[in-house]
Amino acid sequence: MDLPAARERAARADGSARKREALDLFRGLPRHYDAVGAVMSFGQDPRWRRALVDAVAPAAGDRVLDVATGTGMVAARLRARAGCRVVGLDQSEEMLSGARERFAGDDSVELVLGEAERLPSATASSTR
């Protein structure tokens, strides 16, 4: 049984129309998401990622929760900045697959399928 896909199906069944639309939007997008984001932001996406990481100001040893991690670009910046541990949470299994490719072999990043509205209790504990 494909547990992540089963969880996503359950989210679709229980979710609002808006939630289902969001899941549909990100289906099939991970391969192109980073490039599309760069184009749609007129190349400003690295700038806002830097500003976000600066605002969080992670330190070595911190455990930081990245909600809506997508393909893990913010998580990668957090790791590069401080060597902290990151929990990346996203509601889209497809987006998490892109993050899994990015962090293959890096056990300092934990990727979790879930919703910001219903944080898994283990994910929410002791994170910034």
CSV table of N, CA and C in Angstrom, one decimal:
chain,number,residue,atom,x,y,z
A,1,MET,N,0.8,-1.2,0.0
A,1,MET,CA,0.0,0.0,0.0
A,1,MET,C,0.9,1.2,0.0
A,2,ASP,N,0.6,2.2,-0.8
A,2,ASP,CA,1.3,3.4,-0.9
A,2,ASP,C,0.8,4.4,0.1
A,3,LEU,N,1.4,4.4,1.3
A,3,LEU,CA,0.9,5.2,2.4
A,3,LEU,C,0.8,6.7,2.1
A,4,PRO,N,1.8,7.3,1.6
A,4,PRO,CA,1.7,8.8,1.3
A,4,PRO,C,0.5,9.1,0.3
A,5,ALA,N,0.3,8.2,-0.7
A,5,ALA,CA,-0.8,8.5,-1.6
A,5,ALA,C,-2.1,8.3,-0.9
A,6,ALA,N,-2.2,7.3,0.0
A,6,ALA,CA,-3.4,7.1,0.8
A,6,ALA,C,-3.7,8.3,1.6
A,7,ARG,N,-2.7,8.9,2.2
A,7,ARG,CA,-2.9,10.1,3.1
A,7,ARG,C,-3.4,11.2,2.2
A,8,GLU,N,-2.8,11.4,1.0
A,8,GLU,CA,-3.2,12.5,0.2
A,8,GLU,C,-4.7,12.3,-0.3
A,9,ARG,N,-5.1,11.0,-0.6
A,9,ARG,CA,-6.5,10.7,-0.9
A,9,ARG,C,-7.4,11.1,0.2
A,10,ALA,N,-7.0,10.8,1.5
A,10,ALA,CA,-7.8,11.1,2.6
A,10,ALA,C,-7.9,12.6,2.8
A,11,ALA,N,-6.8,13.3,2.5
A,11,ALA,CA,-6.9,14.8,2.6
A,11,ALA,C,-7.9,15.4,1.6
A,12,ARG,N,-7.8,14.8,0.4
A,12,ARG,CA,-8.8,15.2,-0.6
A,12,ARG,C,-10.2,15.0,-0.2
A,13,ALA,N,-10.5,13.8,0.4
A,13,ALA,CA,-11.8,13.5,0.7
A,13,ALA,C,-12.3,14.4,1.9
A,14,ASP,N,-11.5,14.7,2.8
A,14,ASP,CA,-11.9,15.5,3.9
A,14,ASP,C,-11.7,17.0,3.7
A,15,GLY,N,-11.0,17.4,2.7
A,15,GLY,CA,-10.6,18.8,2.5
A,15,GLY,C,-11.7,19.6,1.8
A,16,SER,N,-11.5,20.9,1.8
A,16,SER,CA,-12.4,21.8,1.1
A,16,SER,C,-12.1,21.8,-0.3
A,17,ALA,N,-12.9,22.4,-1.1
A,17,ALA,CA,-12.7,22.5,-2.6
A,17,ALA,C,-11.4,23.2,-2.8
A,18,ARG,N,-11.1,24.2,-2.0
A,18,ARG,CA,-9.8,25.0,-2.1
A,18,ARG,C,-8.6,24.1,-1.9
A,19,LYS,N,-8.7,23.2,-0.9
A,19,LYS,CA,-7.6,22.3,-0.6
A,19,LYS,C,-7.4,21.3,-1.8
A,20,ARG,N,-8.5,20.8,-2.3
A,20,ARG,CA,-8.4,19.9,-3.5
A,20,ARG,C,-7.8,20.6,-4.7
A,21,GLU,N,-8.2,21.9,-4.9
A,21,GLU,CA,-7.6,22.6,-6.0
A,21,GLU,C,-6.1,22.8,-5.8
A,22,ALA,N,-5.7,23.1,-4.6
A,22,ALA,CA,-4.2,23.3,-4.3
A,22,ALA,C,-3.5,22.0,-4.6
A,23,LEU,N,-4.0,20.8,-4.2
A,23,LEU,CA,-3.4,19.6,-4.4
A,23,LEU,C,-3.3,19.3,-5.9
A,24,ASP,N,-4.4,19.6,-6.6
A,24,ASP,CA,-4.4,19.4,-8.1
A,24,ASP,C,-3.3,20.3,-8.8
A,25,LEU,N,-3.2,21.5,-8.3
A,25,LEU,CA,-2.3,22.5,-8.9
A,25,LEU,C,-0.8,21.9,-8.8
A,26,PHE,N,-0.5,21.3,-7.7
A,26,PHE,CA,0.9,20.9,-7.5
A,26,PHE,C,1.2,19.5,-8.0
A,27,ARG,N,0.2,18.8,-8.5
A,27,ARG,CA,0.4,17.5,-9.0
A,27,ARG,C,1.1,17.6,-10.4
A,28,GLY,N,2.2,16.9,-10.5
A,28,GLY,CA,3.0,17.0,-11.8
A,28,GLY,C,3.9,18.2,-11.9
A,29,LEU,N,3.8,19.1,-10.9
A,29,LEU,CA,4.6,20.4,-11.0
A,29,LEU,C,6.0,20.3,-10.5
A,30,PRO,N,6.4,19.4,-9.6
A,30,PRO,CA,7.7,19.4,-9.0
A,30,PRO,C,8.9,19.5,-9.9
A,31,ARG,N,8.8,18.9,-11.0
A,31,ARG,CA,9.9,18.9,-12.0
A,31,ARG,C,10.2,20.3,-12.4
A,32,HIS,N,9.2,21.1,-12.6
A,32,HIS,CA,9.3,22.5,-13.1
A,32,HIS,C,9.1,23.6,-12.1
A,33,TYR,N,8.7,23.2,-10.9
A,33,TYR,CA,8.3,24.2,-9.9
A,33,TYR,C,9.4,25.3,-9.6
A,34,ASP,N,10.6,24.9,-9.4
A,34,ASP,CA,11.7,25.8,-9.1
A,34,ASP,C,11.9,26.8,-10.2
A,35,ALA,N,11.9,26.3,-11.4
A,35,ALA,CA,12.1,27.2,-12.6
A,35,ALA,C,10.9,28.1,-12.8
A,36,VAL,N,9.7,27.6,-12.6
A,36,VAL,CA,8.5,28.4,-12.8
A,36,VAL,C,8.5,29.5,-11.7
A,37,GLY,N,8.8,29.1,-10.5
A,37,GLY,CA,8.9,30.1,-9.4
A,37,GLY,C,9.8,31.2,-9.7
A,38,ALA,N,11.0,30.9,-10.3
A,38,ALA,CA,11.9,31.9,-10.6
A,38,ALA,C,11.4,32.9,-11.7
A,39,VAL,N,10.7,32.3,-12.7
A,39,VAL,CA,10.1,33.2,-13.7
A,39,VAL,C,9.0,34.0,-13.2
A,40,MET,N,8.1,33.4,-12.4
A,40,MET,CA,6.9,34.1,-11.9
A,40,MET,C,7.3,35.2,-10.9
A,41,SER,N,8.4,35.1,-10.3
A,41,SER,CA,8.8,36.1,-9.3
A,41,SER,C,9.8,37.1,-9.9
A,42,PHE,N,10.0,37.0,-11.2
A,42,PHE,CA,10.9,37.8,-11.9
A,42,PHE,C,12.3,37.7,-11.3
A,43,GLY,N,12.7,36.5,-10.9
A,43,GLY,CA,14.0,36.3,-10.4
A,43,GLY,C,14.2,36.7,-9.0
A,44,GLN,N,13.1,37.1,-8.3
A,44,GLN,CA,13.3,37.5,-6.9
A,44,GLN,C,13.2,36.4,-5.8
A,45,ASP,N,12.9,35.2,-6.2
A,45,ASP,CA,12.7,34.2,-5.2
A,45,ASP,C,13.9,33.9,-4.4
A,46,PRO,N,15.2,34.0,-4.9
A,46,PRO,CA,16.3,33.8,-4.0
A,46,PRO,C,16.4,34.9,-2.9
A,47,ARG,N,16.0,36.1,-3.3
A,47,ARG,CA,16.0,37.2,-2.4
A,47,ARG,C,15.0,37.0,-1.2
A,48,TRP,N,13.8,36.6,-1.5
A,48,TRP,CA,12.9,36.4,-0.4
A,48,TRP,C,13.2,35.2,0.4
A,49,ARG,N,13.8,34.2,-0.2
A,49,ARG,CA,14.3,33.0,0.6
A,49,ARG,C,15.4,33.5,1.6
A,50,ARG,N,16.3,34.3,1.1
A,50,ARG,CA,17.4,34.8,2.0
A,50,ARG,C,16.8,35.6,3.1
A,51,ALA,N,15.8,36.5,2.8
A,51,ALA,CA,15.1,37.3,3.8
A,51,ALA,C,14.4,36.4,4.9
A,52,LEU,N,13.8,35.4,4.4
A,52,LEU,CA,13.1,34.5,5.3
A,52,LEU,C,14.1,33.8,6.3
A,53,VAL,N,15.2,33.3,5.7
A,53,VAL,CA,16.2,32.6,6.5
A,53,VAL,C,16.8,33.6,7.5
A,54,ASP,N,17.1,34.8,7.0
A,54,ASP,CA,17.6,35.8,7.9
A,54,ASP,C,16.7,36.1,9.1
A,55,ALA,N,15.4,36.2,8.8
A,55,ALA,CA,14.4,36.4,9.8
A,55,ALA,C,14.3,35.3,10.8
A,56,VAL,N,14.4,34.0,10.4
A,56,VAL,CA,14.4,32.9,11.3
A,56,VAL,C,15.7,32.8,12.1
A,57,ALA,N,16.8,33.2,11.5
A,57,ALA,CA,18.1,33.2,12.1
A,57,ALA,C,18.4,31.9,12.8
A,58,PRO,N,18.4,30.8,12.0
A,58,PRO,CA,18.7,29.5,12.6
A,58,PRO,C,20.1,29.4,13.1
A,59,ALA,N,20.3,28.6,14.2
A,59,ALA,CA,21.6,28.3,14.7
A,59,ALA,C,21.9,26.8,14.6
A,60,ALA,N,23.2,26.5,14.6
A,60,ALA,CA,23.5,25.1,14.6
A,60,ALA,C,22.9,24.4,15.8
A,61,GLY,N,22.3,23.2,15.6
A,61,GLY,CA,21.6,22.5,16.6
A,61,GLY,C,20.1,22.8,16.7
A,62,ASP,N,19.7,23.8,16.1
A,62,ASP,CA,18.2,24.1,16.0
A,62,ASP,C,17.5,23.1,15.2
A,63,ARG,N,16.2,22.9,15.5
A,63,ARG,CA,15.4,22.1,14.6
A,63,ARG,C,14.3,23.0,14.1
A,64,VAL,N,14.2,23.2,12.8
A,64,VAL,CA,13.3,24.2,12.3
A,64,VAL,C,12.3,23.6,11.4
A,65,LEU,N,11.0,24.0,11.6
A,65,LEU,CA,9.9,23.5,10.8
A,65,LEU,C,9.7,24.4,9.6
A,66,ASP,N,9.8,23.8,8.4
A,66,ASP,CA,9.5,24.5,7.1
A,66,ASP,C,8.2,24.0,6.6
A,67,VAL,N,7.1,24.8,6.9
A,67,VAL,CA,5.8,24.5,6.5
A,67,VAL,C,5.6,24.8,5.0
A,68,ALA,N,5.0,23.9,4.2
A,68,ALA,CA,4.8,24.1,2.8
A,68,ALA,C,6.2,24.0,2.1
A,69,THR,N,7.0,23.1,2.5
A,69,THR,CA,8.4,23.0,2.0
A,69,THR,C,8.5,22.8,0.5
A,70,GLY,N,7.5,22.2,-0.1
A,70,GLY,CA,7.6,22.0,-1.6
A,70,GLY,C,8.8,21.2,-1.9
A,71,THR,N,9.6,21.7,-2.8
A,71,THR,CA,10.8,21.0,-3.3
A,71,THR,C,12.0,21.1,-2.3
A,72,GLY,N,11.8,21.9,-1.2
A,72,GLY,CA,12.8,22.0,-0.2
A,72,GLY,C,13.8,23.1,-0.4
A,73,MET,N,13.5,24.1,-1.2
A,73,MET,CA,14.5,25.2,-1.4
A,73,MET,C,14.7,26.0,-0.2
A,74,VAL,N,13.7,26.3,0.6
A,74,VAL,CA,13.9,27.0,1.9
A,74,VAL,C,14.7,26.1,2.9
A,75,ALA,N,14.3,24.9,2.9
A,75,ALA,CA,15.0,23.9,3.8
A,75,ALA,C,16.5,23.9,3.5
A,76,ALA,N,16.8,23.9,2.2
A,76,ALA,CA,18.2,23.9,1.7
A,76,ALA,C,18.9,25.1,2.2
A,77,ARG,N,18.3,26.3,2.1
A,77,ARG,CA,18.9,27.5,2.6
A,77,ARG,C,19.1,27.5,4.1
A,78,LEU,N,18.1,27.0,4.8
A,78,LEU,CA,18.3,26.9,6.3
A,78,LEU,C,19.5,26.0,6.6
A,79,ARG,N,19.6,24.9,5.9
A,79,ARG,CA,20.7,24.0,6.2
A,79,ARG,C,22.1,24.6,5.8
A,80,ALA,N,22.1,25.3,4.7
A,80,ALA,CA,23.3,26.0,4.3
A,80,ALA,C,23.8,27.1,5.2
A,81,ARG,N,22.8,27.8,5.8
A,81,ARG,CA,23.1,28.9,6.6
A,81,ARG,C,23.6,28.5,8.0
A,82,ALA,N,23.0,27.4,8.6
A,82,ALA,CA,23.4,27.2,10.0
A,82,ALA,C,23.7,25.7,10.3
A,83,GLY,N,23.5,24.8,9.3
A,83,GLY,CA,23.7,23.4,9.6
A,83,GLY,C,22.7,22.9,10.6
A,84,CYS,N,21.5,23.5,10.7
A,84,CYS,CA,20.5,23.1,11.6
A,84,CYS,C,19.7,21.9,11.0
A,85,ARG,N,18.9,21.3,11.8
A,85,ARG,CA,18.1,20.2,11.3
A,85,ARG,C,16.8,20.8,10.9
A,86,VAL,N,16.2,20.3,9.8
A,86,VAL,CA,14.9,20.8,9.3
A,86,VAL,C,13.9,19.7,9.1
A,87,VAL,N,12.7,20.1,9.5
A,87,VAL,CA,11.5,19.2,9.3
A,87,VAL,C,10.7,19.9,8.2
A,88,GLY,N,10.6,19.3,7.0
A,88,GLY,CA,9.9,19.9,5.9
A,88,GLY,C,8.5,19.3,5.8
A,89,LEU,N,7.5,20.1,5.9
A,89,LEU,CA,6.1,19.6,5.9
A,89,LEU,C,5.4,20.1,4.6
A,90,ASP,N,4.8,19.2,3.9
A,90,ASP,CA,4.0,19.6,2.8
A,90,ASP,C,2.8,18.7,2.6
A,91,GLN,N,1.7,19.2,2.0
A,91,GLN,CA,0.5,18.4,1.8
A,91,GLN,C,0.5,17.7,0.5
A,92,SER,N,1.5,17.9,-0.3
A,92,SER,CA,1.6,17.3,-1.7
A,92,SER,C,2.7,16.3,-1.7
A,93,GLU,N,2.3,15.0,-1.9
A,93,GLU,CA,3.3,14.0,-2.1
A,93,GLU,C,4.2,14.2,-3.3
A,94,GLU,N,3.7,14.8,-4.3
A,94,GLU,CA,4.5,15.1,-5.5
A,94,GLU,C,5.6,16.1,-5.2
A,95,MET,N,5.2,17.2,-4.5
A,95,MET,CA,6.2,18.2,-4.1
A,95,MET,C,7.3,17.6,-3.2
A,96,LEU,N,6.9,16.8,-2.3
A,96,LEU,CA,7.8,16.1,-1.4
A,96,LEU,C,8.8,15.2,-2.1
A,97,SER,N,8.3,14.6,-3.2
A,97,SER,CA,9.2,13.8,-4.0
A,97,SER,C,10.4,14.6,-4.6
A,98,GLY,N,10.1,15.8,-5.0
A,98,GLY,CA,11.2,16.7,-5.4
A,98,GLY,C,12.1,17.0,-4.3
A,99,ALA,N,11.6,17.2,-3.1
A,99,ALA,CA,12.5,17.5,-1.9
A,99,ALA,C,13.3,16.3,-1.6
A,100,ARG,N,12.7,15.1,-1.7
A,100,ARG,CA,13.4,13.8,-1.4
A,100,ARG,C,14.6,13.7,-2.3
A,101,GLU,N,14.4,14.1,-3.6
A,101,GLU,CA,15.6,14.0,-4.5
A,101,GLU,C,16.6,15.0,-4.1
A,102,ARG,N,16.2,16.2,-3.7
A,102,ARG,CA,17.2,17.2,-3.3
A,102,ARG,C,18.0,16.8,-2.0
A,103,PHE,N,17.4,16.1,-1.1
A,103,PHE,CA,18.0,15.7,0.2
A,103,PHE,C,18.4,14.3,0.3
A,104,ALA,N,18.4,13.6,-0.8
A,104,ALA,CA,18.8,12.1,-0.8
A,104,ALA,C,20.1,12.0,0.0
A,105,GLY,N,20.1,11.1,1.0
A,105,GLY,CA,21.3,10.9,1.7
A,105,GLY,C,21.6,11.9,2.9
A,106,ASP,N,20.8,12.9,3.0
A,106,ASP,CA,20.9,13.9,4.0
A,106,ASP,C,19.9,13.6,5.2
A,107,ASP,N,20.4,13.0,6.2
A,107,ASP,CA,19.5,12.7,7.3
A,107,ASP,C,19.2,13.8,8.2
A,108,SER,N,19.7,15.0,8.0
A,108,SER,CA,19.4,16.2,8.8
A,108,SER,C,18.1,16.9,8.4
A,109,VAL,N,17.5,16.4,7.3
A,109,VAL,CA,16.2,16.9,6.8
A,109,VAL,C,15.2,15.8,6.8
A,110,GLU,N,14.1,16.0,7.6
A,110,GLU,CA,13.0,15.0,7.7
A,110,GLU,C,11.9,15.6,6.9
A,111,LEU,N,11.4,14.8,6.0
A,111,LEU,CA,10.3,15.3,5.1
A,111,LEU,C,9.0,14.6,5.5
A,112,VAL,N,7.9,15.3,5.8
A,112,VAL,CA,6.7,14.8,6.3
A,112,VAL,C,5.5,15.2,5.5
A,113,LEU,N,4.7,14.3,5.1
A,113,LEU,CA,3.4,14.6,4.4
A,113,LEU,C,2.4,15.0,5.5
A,114,GLY,N,1.8,16.2,5.3
A,114,GLY,CA,0.8,16.6,6.3
A,114,GLY,C,0.4,18.0,6.0
A,115,GLU,N,-0.5,18.5,6.8
A,115,GLU,CA,-1.1,19.8,6.6
A,115,GLU,C,-0.8,20.8,7.7
A,116,ALA,N,-0.6,22.0,7.4
A,116,ALA,CA,-0.2,23.0,8.4
A,116,ALA,C,-1.4,23.2,9.4
A,117,GLU,N,-2.6,22.9,9.0
A,117,GLU,CA,-3.8,23.0,9.9
A,117,GLU,C,-3.8,21.9,10.9
A,118,ARG,N,-3.2,20.8,10.6
A,118,ARG,CA,-3.2,19.6,11.4
A,118,ARG,C,-1.8,19.1,11.5
A,119,LEU,N,-0.9,19.8,12.2
A,119,LEU,CA,0.5,19.3,12.4
A,119,LEU,C,0.6,18.0,13.1
A,120,PRO,N,1.3,17.1,12.5
A,120,PRO,CA,1.6,15.8,13.2
A,120,PRO,C,2.3,16.2,14.5
A,121,SER,N,1.9,15.6,15.6
A,121,SER,CA,2.4,16.0,17.0
A,121,SER,C,3.9,15.9,17.1
A,122,ALA,N,4.5,14.8,16.5
A,122,ALA,CA,6.0,14.7,16.5
A,122,ALA,C,6.7,15.8,15.7
A,123,THR,N,6.0,16.2,14.7
A,123,THR,CA,6.6,17.3,13.9
A,123,THR,C,6.6,18.6,14.6
A,124,ALA,N,5.6,18.9,15.4
A,124,ALA,CA,5.4,20.2,16.0
A,124,ALA,C,6.3,20.3,17.3
A,125,SER,N,6.6,19.2,17.9
A,125,SER,CA,7.4,19.3,19.1
A,125,SER,C,8.8,19.7,18.9
A,126,SER,N,9.3,20.6,19.8
A,126,SER,CA,10.6,21.1,19.8
A,126,SER,C,11.2,21.6,18.5
A,127,THR,N,10.3,22.3,17.7
A,127,THR,CA,10.8,22.9,16.5
A,127,THR,C,10.6,24.4,16.7
A,128,ARG,N,11.4,25.2,15.9
A,128,ARG,CA,11.2,26.7,15.9
A,128,ARG,C,10.2,27.1,14.9
